[in-house]
Coordinates of C-alpha atoms in Angstrom, one line a residue:
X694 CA 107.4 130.8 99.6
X695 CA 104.2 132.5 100.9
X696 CA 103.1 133.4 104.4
X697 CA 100.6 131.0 104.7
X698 CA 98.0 128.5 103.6
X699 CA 95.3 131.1 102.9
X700 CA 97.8 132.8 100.6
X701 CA 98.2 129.9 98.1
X702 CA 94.5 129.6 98.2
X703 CA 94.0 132.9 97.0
X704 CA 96.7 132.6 94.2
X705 CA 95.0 129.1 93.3
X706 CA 91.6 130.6 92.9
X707 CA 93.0 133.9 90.8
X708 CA 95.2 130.8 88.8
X709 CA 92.6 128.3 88.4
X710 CA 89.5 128.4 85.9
X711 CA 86.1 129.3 87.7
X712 CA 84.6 125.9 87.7
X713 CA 88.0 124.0 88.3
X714 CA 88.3 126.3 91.8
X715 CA 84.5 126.0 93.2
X716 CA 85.0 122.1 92.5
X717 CA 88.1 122.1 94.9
X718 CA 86.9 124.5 97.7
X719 CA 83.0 124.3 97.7
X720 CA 81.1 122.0 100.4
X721 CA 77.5 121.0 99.9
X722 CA 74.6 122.4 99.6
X723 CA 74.8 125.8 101.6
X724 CA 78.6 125.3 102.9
X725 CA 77.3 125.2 106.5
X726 CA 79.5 122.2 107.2
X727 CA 82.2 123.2 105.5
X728 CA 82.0 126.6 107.9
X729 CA 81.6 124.3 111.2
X730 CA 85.4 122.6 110.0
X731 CA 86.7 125.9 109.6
X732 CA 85.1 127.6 112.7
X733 CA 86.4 124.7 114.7
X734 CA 89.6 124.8 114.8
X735 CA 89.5 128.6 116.7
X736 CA 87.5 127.3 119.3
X737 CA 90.2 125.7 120.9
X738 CA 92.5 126.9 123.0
X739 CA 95.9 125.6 124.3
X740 CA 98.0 125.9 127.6
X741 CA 101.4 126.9 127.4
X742 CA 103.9 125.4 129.8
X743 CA 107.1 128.4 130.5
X744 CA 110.4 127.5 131.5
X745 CA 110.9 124.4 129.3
X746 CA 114.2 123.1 127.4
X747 CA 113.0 123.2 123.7
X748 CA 116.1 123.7 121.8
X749 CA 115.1 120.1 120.8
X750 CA 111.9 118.9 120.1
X751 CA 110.5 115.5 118.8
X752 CA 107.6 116.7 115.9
X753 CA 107.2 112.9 115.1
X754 CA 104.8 110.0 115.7
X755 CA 104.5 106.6 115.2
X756 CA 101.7 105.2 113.2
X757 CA 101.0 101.5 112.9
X758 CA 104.7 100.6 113.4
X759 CA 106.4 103.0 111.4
X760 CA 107.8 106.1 112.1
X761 CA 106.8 109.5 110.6
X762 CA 108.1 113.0 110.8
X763 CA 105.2 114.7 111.4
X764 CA 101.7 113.8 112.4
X765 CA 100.0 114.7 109.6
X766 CA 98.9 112.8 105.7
X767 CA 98.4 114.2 102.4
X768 CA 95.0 112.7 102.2
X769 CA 92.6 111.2 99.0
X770 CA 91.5 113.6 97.0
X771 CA 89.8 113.3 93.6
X772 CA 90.1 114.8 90.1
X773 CA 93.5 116.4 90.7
X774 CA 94.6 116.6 87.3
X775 CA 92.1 119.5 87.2
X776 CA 94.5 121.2 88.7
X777 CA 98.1 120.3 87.6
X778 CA 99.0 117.6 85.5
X779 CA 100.4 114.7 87.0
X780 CA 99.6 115.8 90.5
X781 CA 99.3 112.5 92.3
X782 CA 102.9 111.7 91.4
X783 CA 103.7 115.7 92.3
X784 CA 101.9 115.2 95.7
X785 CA 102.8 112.2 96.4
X786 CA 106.4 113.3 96.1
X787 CA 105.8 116.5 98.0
X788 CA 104.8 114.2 101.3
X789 CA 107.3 112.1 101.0
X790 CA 109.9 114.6 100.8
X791 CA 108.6 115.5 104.1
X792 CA 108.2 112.5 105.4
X793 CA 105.6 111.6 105.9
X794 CA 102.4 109.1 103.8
X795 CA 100.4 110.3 100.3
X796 CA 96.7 108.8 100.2
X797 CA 96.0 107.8 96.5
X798 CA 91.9 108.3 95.5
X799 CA 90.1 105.5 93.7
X800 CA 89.0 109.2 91.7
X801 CA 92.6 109.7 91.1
X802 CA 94.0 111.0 87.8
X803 CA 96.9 108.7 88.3
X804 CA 97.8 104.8 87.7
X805 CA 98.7 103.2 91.2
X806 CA 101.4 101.7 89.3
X807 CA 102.7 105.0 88.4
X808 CA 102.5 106.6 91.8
X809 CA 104.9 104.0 93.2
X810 CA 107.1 104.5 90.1
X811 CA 107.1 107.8 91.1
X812 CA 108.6 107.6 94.7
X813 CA 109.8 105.1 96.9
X814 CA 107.9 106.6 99.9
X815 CA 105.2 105.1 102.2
X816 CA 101.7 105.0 99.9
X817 CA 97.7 104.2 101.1
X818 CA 95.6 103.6 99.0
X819 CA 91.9 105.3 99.6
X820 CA 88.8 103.0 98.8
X821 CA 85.3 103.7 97.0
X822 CA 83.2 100.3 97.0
X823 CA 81.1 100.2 93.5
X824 CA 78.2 97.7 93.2
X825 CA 80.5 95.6 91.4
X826 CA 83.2 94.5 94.3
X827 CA 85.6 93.6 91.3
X828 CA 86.7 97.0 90.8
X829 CA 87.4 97.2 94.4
X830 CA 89.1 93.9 95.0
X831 CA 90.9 94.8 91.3
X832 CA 92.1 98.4 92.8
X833 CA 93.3 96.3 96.2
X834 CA 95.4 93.7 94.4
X835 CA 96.9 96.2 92.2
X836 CA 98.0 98.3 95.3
X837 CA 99.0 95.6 97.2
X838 CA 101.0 94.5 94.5
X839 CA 102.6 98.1 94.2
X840 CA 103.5 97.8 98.1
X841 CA 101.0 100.0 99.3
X842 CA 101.0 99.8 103.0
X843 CA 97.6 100.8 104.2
X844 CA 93.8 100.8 103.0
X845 CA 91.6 103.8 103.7
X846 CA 87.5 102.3 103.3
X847 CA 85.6 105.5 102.6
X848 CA 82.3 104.9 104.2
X849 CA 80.3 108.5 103.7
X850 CA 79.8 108.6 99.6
X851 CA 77.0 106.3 99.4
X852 CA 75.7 108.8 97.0
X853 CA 77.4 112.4 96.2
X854 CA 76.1 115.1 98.6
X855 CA 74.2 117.9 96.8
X856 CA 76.7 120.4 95.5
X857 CA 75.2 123.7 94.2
X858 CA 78.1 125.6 93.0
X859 CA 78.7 122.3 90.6
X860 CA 75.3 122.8 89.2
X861 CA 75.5 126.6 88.6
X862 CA 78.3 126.5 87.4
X863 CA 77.4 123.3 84.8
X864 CA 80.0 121.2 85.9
X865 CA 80.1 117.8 85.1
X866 CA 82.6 115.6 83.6
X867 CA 83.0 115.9 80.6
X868 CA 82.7 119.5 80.9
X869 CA 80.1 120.7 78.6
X870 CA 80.8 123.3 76.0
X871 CA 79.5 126.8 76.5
X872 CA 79.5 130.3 76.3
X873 CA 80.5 130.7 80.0
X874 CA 82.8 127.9 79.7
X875 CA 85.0 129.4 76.3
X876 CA 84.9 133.0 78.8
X877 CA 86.5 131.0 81.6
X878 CA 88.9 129.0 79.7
X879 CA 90.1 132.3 77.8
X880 CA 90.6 134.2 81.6
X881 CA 92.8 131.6 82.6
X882 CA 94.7 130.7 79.6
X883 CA 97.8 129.4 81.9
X884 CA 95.6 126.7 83.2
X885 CA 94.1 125.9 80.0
X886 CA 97.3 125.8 78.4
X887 CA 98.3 123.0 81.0
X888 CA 95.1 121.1 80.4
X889 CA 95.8 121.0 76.7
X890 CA 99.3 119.6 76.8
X891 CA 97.9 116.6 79.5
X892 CA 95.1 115.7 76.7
X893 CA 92.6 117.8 77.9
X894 CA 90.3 116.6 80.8
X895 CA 91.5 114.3 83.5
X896 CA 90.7 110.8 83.3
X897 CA 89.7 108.5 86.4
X898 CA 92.4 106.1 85.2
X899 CA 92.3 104.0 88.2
X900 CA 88.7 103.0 88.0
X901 CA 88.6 102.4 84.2
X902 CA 91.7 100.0 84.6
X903 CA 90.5 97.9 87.4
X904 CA 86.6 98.6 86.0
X905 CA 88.2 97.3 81.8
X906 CA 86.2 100.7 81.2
X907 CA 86.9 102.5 77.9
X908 CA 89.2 106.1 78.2
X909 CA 85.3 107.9 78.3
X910 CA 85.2 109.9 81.3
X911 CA 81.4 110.2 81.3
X912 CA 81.2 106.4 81.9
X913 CA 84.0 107.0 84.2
X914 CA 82.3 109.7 86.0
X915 CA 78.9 108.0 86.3
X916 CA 80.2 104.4 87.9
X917 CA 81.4 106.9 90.5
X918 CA 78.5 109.3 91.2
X919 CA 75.7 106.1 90.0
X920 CA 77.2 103.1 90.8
X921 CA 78.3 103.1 94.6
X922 CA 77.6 100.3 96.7
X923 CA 74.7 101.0 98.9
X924 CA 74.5 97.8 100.6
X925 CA 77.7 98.1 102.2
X926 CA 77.5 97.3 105.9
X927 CA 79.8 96.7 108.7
X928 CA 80.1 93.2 108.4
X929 CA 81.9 93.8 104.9
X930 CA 85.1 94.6 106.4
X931 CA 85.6 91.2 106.7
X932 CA 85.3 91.2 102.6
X933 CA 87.7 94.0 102.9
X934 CA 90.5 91.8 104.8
X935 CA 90.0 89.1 102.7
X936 CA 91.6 91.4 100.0
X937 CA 94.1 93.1 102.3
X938 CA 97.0 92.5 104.1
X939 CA 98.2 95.8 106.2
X940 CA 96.0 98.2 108.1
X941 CA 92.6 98.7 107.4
X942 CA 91.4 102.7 108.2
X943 CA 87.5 103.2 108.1
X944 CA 86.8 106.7 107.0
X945 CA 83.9 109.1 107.2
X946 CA 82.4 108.7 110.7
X947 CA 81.4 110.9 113.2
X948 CA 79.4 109.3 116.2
X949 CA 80.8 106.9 118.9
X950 CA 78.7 104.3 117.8
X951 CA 80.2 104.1 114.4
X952 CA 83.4 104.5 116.2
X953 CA 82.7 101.2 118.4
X954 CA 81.5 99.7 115.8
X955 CA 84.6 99.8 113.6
X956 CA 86.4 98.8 116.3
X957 CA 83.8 96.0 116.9
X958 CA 84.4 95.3 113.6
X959 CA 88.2 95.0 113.4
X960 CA 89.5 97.9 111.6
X961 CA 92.8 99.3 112.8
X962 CA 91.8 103.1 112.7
X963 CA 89.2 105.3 111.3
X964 CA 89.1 108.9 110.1
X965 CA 86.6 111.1 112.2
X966 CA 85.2 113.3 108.8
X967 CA 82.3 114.8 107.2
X968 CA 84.3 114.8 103.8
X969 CA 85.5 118.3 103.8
X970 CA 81.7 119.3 104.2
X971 CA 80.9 118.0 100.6
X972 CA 78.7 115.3 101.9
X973 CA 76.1 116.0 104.2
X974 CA 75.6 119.7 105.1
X975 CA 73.7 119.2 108.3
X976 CA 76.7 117.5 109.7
X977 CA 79.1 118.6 112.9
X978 CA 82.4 119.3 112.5
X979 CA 85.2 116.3 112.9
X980 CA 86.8 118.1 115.4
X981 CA 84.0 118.9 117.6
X982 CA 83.8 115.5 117.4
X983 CA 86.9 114.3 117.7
X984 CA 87.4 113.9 121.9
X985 CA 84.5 112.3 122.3
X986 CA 85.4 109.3 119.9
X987 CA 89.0 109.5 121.4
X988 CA 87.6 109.0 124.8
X989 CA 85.2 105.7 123.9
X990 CA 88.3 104.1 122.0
X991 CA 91.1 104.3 124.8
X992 CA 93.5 104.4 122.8
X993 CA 92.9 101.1 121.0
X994 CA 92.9 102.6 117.3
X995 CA 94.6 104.8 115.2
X996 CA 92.1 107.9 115.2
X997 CA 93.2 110.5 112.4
X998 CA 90.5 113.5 111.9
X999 CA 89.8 115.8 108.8
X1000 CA 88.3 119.2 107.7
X1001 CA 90.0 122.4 107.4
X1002 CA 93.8 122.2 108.4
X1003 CA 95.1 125.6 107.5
X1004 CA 97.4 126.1 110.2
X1005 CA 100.5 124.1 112.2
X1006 CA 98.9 124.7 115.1
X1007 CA 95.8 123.0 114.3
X1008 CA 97.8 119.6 114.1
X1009 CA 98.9 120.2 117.7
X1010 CA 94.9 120.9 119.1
X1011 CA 94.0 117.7 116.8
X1012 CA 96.8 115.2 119.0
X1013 CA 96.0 117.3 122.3
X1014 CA 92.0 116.6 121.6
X1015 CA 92.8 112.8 121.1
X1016 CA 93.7 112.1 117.6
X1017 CA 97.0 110.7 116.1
X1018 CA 97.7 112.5 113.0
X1019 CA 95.4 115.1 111.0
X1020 CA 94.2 114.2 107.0
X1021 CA 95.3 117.2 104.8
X1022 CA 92.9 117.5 102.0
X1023 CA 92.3 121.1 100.3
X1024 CA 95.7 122.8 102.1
X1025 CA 98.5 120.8 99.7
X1026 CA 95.9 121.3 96.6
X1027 CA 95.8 125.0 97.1
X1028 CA 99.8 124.7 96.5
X1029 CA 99.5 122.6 94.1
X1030 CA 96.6 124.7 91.6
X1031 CA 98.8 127.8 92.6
X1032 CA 102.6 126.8 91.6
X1033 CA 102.7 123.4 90.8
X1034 CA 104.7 121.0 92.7
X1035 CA 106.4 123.7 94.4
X1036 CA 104.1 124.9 95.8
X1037 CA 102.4 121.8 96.9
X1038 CA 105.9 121.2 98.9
X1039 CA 105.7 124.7 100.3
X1040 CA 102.9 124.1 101.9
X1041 CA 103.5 121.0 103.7
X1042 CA 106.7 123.2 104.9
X1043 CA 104.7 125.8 106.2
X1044 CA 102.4 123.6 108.2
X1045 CA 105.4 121.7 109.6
X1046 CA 107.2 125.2 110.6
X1047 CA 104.5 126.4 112.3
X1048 CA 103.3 122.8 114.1
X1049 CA 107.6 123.2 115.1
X1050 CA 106.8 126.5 116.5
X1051 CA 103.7 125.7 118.1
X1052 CA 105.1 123.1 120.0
X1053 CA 107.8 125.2 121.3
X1054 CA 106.0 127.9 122.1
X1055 CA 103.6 125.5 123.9
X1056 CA 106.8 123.8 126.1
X1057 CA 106.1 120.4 124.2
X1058 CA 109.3 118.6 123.7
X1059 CA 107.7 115.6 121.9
X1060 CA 104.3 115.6 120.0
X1061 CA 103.2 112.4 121.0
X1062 CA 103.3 114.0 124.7
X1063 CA 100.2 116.4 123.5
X1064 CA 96.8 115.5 125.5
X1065 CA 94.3 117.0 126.7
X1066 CA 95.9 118.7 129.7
X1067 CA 97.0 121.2 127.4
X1068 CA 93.6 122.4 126.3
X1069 CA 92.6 125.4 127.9

């Protein structure tokens, strides 16, 4: 195992082709917003209490009715198969192991149906609305029927944020043939060796089953960049429960307003996000947002918060700042591009060992007990 987070990051980028690393860790436009996430999470400061019995602590919380180990998810990320084969089942496995939920992407690489087949543990399922609601309502069923437990509504992708690196580097998918492209394959022959034996590029297998789209991932790629629902408004969520039984999660926002108004709207939770920066560059940090949002809601939702968990500790400063769990989203990928399923475990061991330590170090014998009396 490596020291930390950063590490398997480093070994993922050295591991990974050029284009297949700048898709996982670049934000939009600039990276400014990606920068705020990261910056964030040292601007806050926690109180230790001395003198406290910790030779047992309680790392767990409870989150709509069912009990987790640690306050964290492995959340929805896209186009993983760029970076291991199989990797939904791999992760999804990894956060189960640990106990606690996987998020599966409508951009996934792997069947719903597959997922479940693949573990027995608690599975969400994230959601993309396209202008055709049949995909969607297709994507629900077929999660409901694989006994997902809860829906995550992505609300932030009403069209893809402007990413340069993507364009420099002429990613798109399918990736075109080039020059630069034959250089990077033959630099990283591990990786391309791993593509091979999967069939070559990752396909968005989800969204061309529930879509009857043909195995062509450039239609498969532009329903998802061309063909997003831009008319969805809060009085869809209704729609949304039509189609769904369990807990309904609203991600993507970062004002009180939108915060109210999910409430308002009856969603059980919502993820305070700016989609790992990718979106929209000008955007604050979820974090610095984060105990504002808290404060409006009293407690009345399930608030989970996003962008740039590298450390333990940064779960405890999430729940003392007002948020129930965090939503991992590059930190288990970086294990995952740099050994494989192993390492995609390690890393959710790391961050649980040092959340452990934090909380003894801090005097906090139960997580759920972090608020913000212990920010400095």
């Amino acid at each position: 195992m490596l020291p930390a987070v950063k590490d398997y990051r480093d070994l993922a980028r050295r591991r990974l082709s050029r284009f297949a690393f700048d898709y996982l860790e670049g934000g939009a436009e600039d990276g400014r917003a990606m920068a705020r996430n990261l910056a964030s999470w040292g601007q806050v400061m926690l109180k230790p209490r001395a003198m406290v019995d910790v030779s047992d602590i309680d790392a767990g919380v409870e989150l709509f009715g069912r009990q987790q180990a640690l306050p964290m998810l492995v959340g929805p990320t896209g186009l993983n198969g760029l970076y291991w084969p199989r990797a939904e089942e791999a992760l999804a496995r990894a956060a189960h192991a640990i106990g606690v939920p996987f998020v599966l992407s409508t951009a996934s690489t792997s069947l719903i149906e597959d997922v479940r087949a693949a573990t027995s543990g608690d599975l969400w399922l994230q959601l993309y609305v396209q202008q055709d609601r049949r995909i969607a309502e297709s994507m629900m069923a077929r999660a409901q029927a694989a006994g997902f437990g809860a829906l995550m509504l992505t609300v932030d992708t009403m069209v893809h944020g402007k990413r340069d690196h993507d364009i420099r580097n002429g990613f798109r998918m399918p990736v075109p043939w080039s020059a630069r492209l034959l250089a990077d394959l033959l630099a990283h022959p591990r990786w391309c060796l791993r593509m091979l034996r999967q069939g070559g590029s990752p396909q968005l297998v989800n969204l061309a089953r529930s879509s009857g789209m043909a195995a062509n991932l450039a239609q498969q790629a532009a329903a998802m960049s061309r063909q997003m629902d831009m008319a969805l408004t809060w009085d869809d969520l209704a729609w949304v429960r039509r189609h769904w039984r369990g807990p309904v999660i609203v991600k993507g926002l970062l004002t009180v307003e939108d915060a109210l108004q999910a409430q308002h709207a009856g969603a059980d939770g919502i993820v305070i996000s700016n989609h790992g920066g990718r979106q929209l560059d000008a955007a604050p940090s979820p974090l610095e947002q984060l105990p504002r949002i808290a404060d409006a809601l009293h407690g009345k939702m399930h608030v989970f918060v996003d962008g740039g968990v590298r450390r333990g500790g940064d779960i405890a400063k999430a729940l003392a700042l007002g948020a129930c769990a965090v939503v991992l989203g590059r930190a288990p990928l970086y294990g995952l591009a740099a050994r494989g399923p192993r390492g995609a475990a390690e890393v959710l061991a790391i961050l649980r060992t040092e959340f452990e330590i934090t909380l003894r170090l801090l005097g906090a014998v139960h997580a759920r007990s972090l608020d913000a009396s212990w920010v400095a």
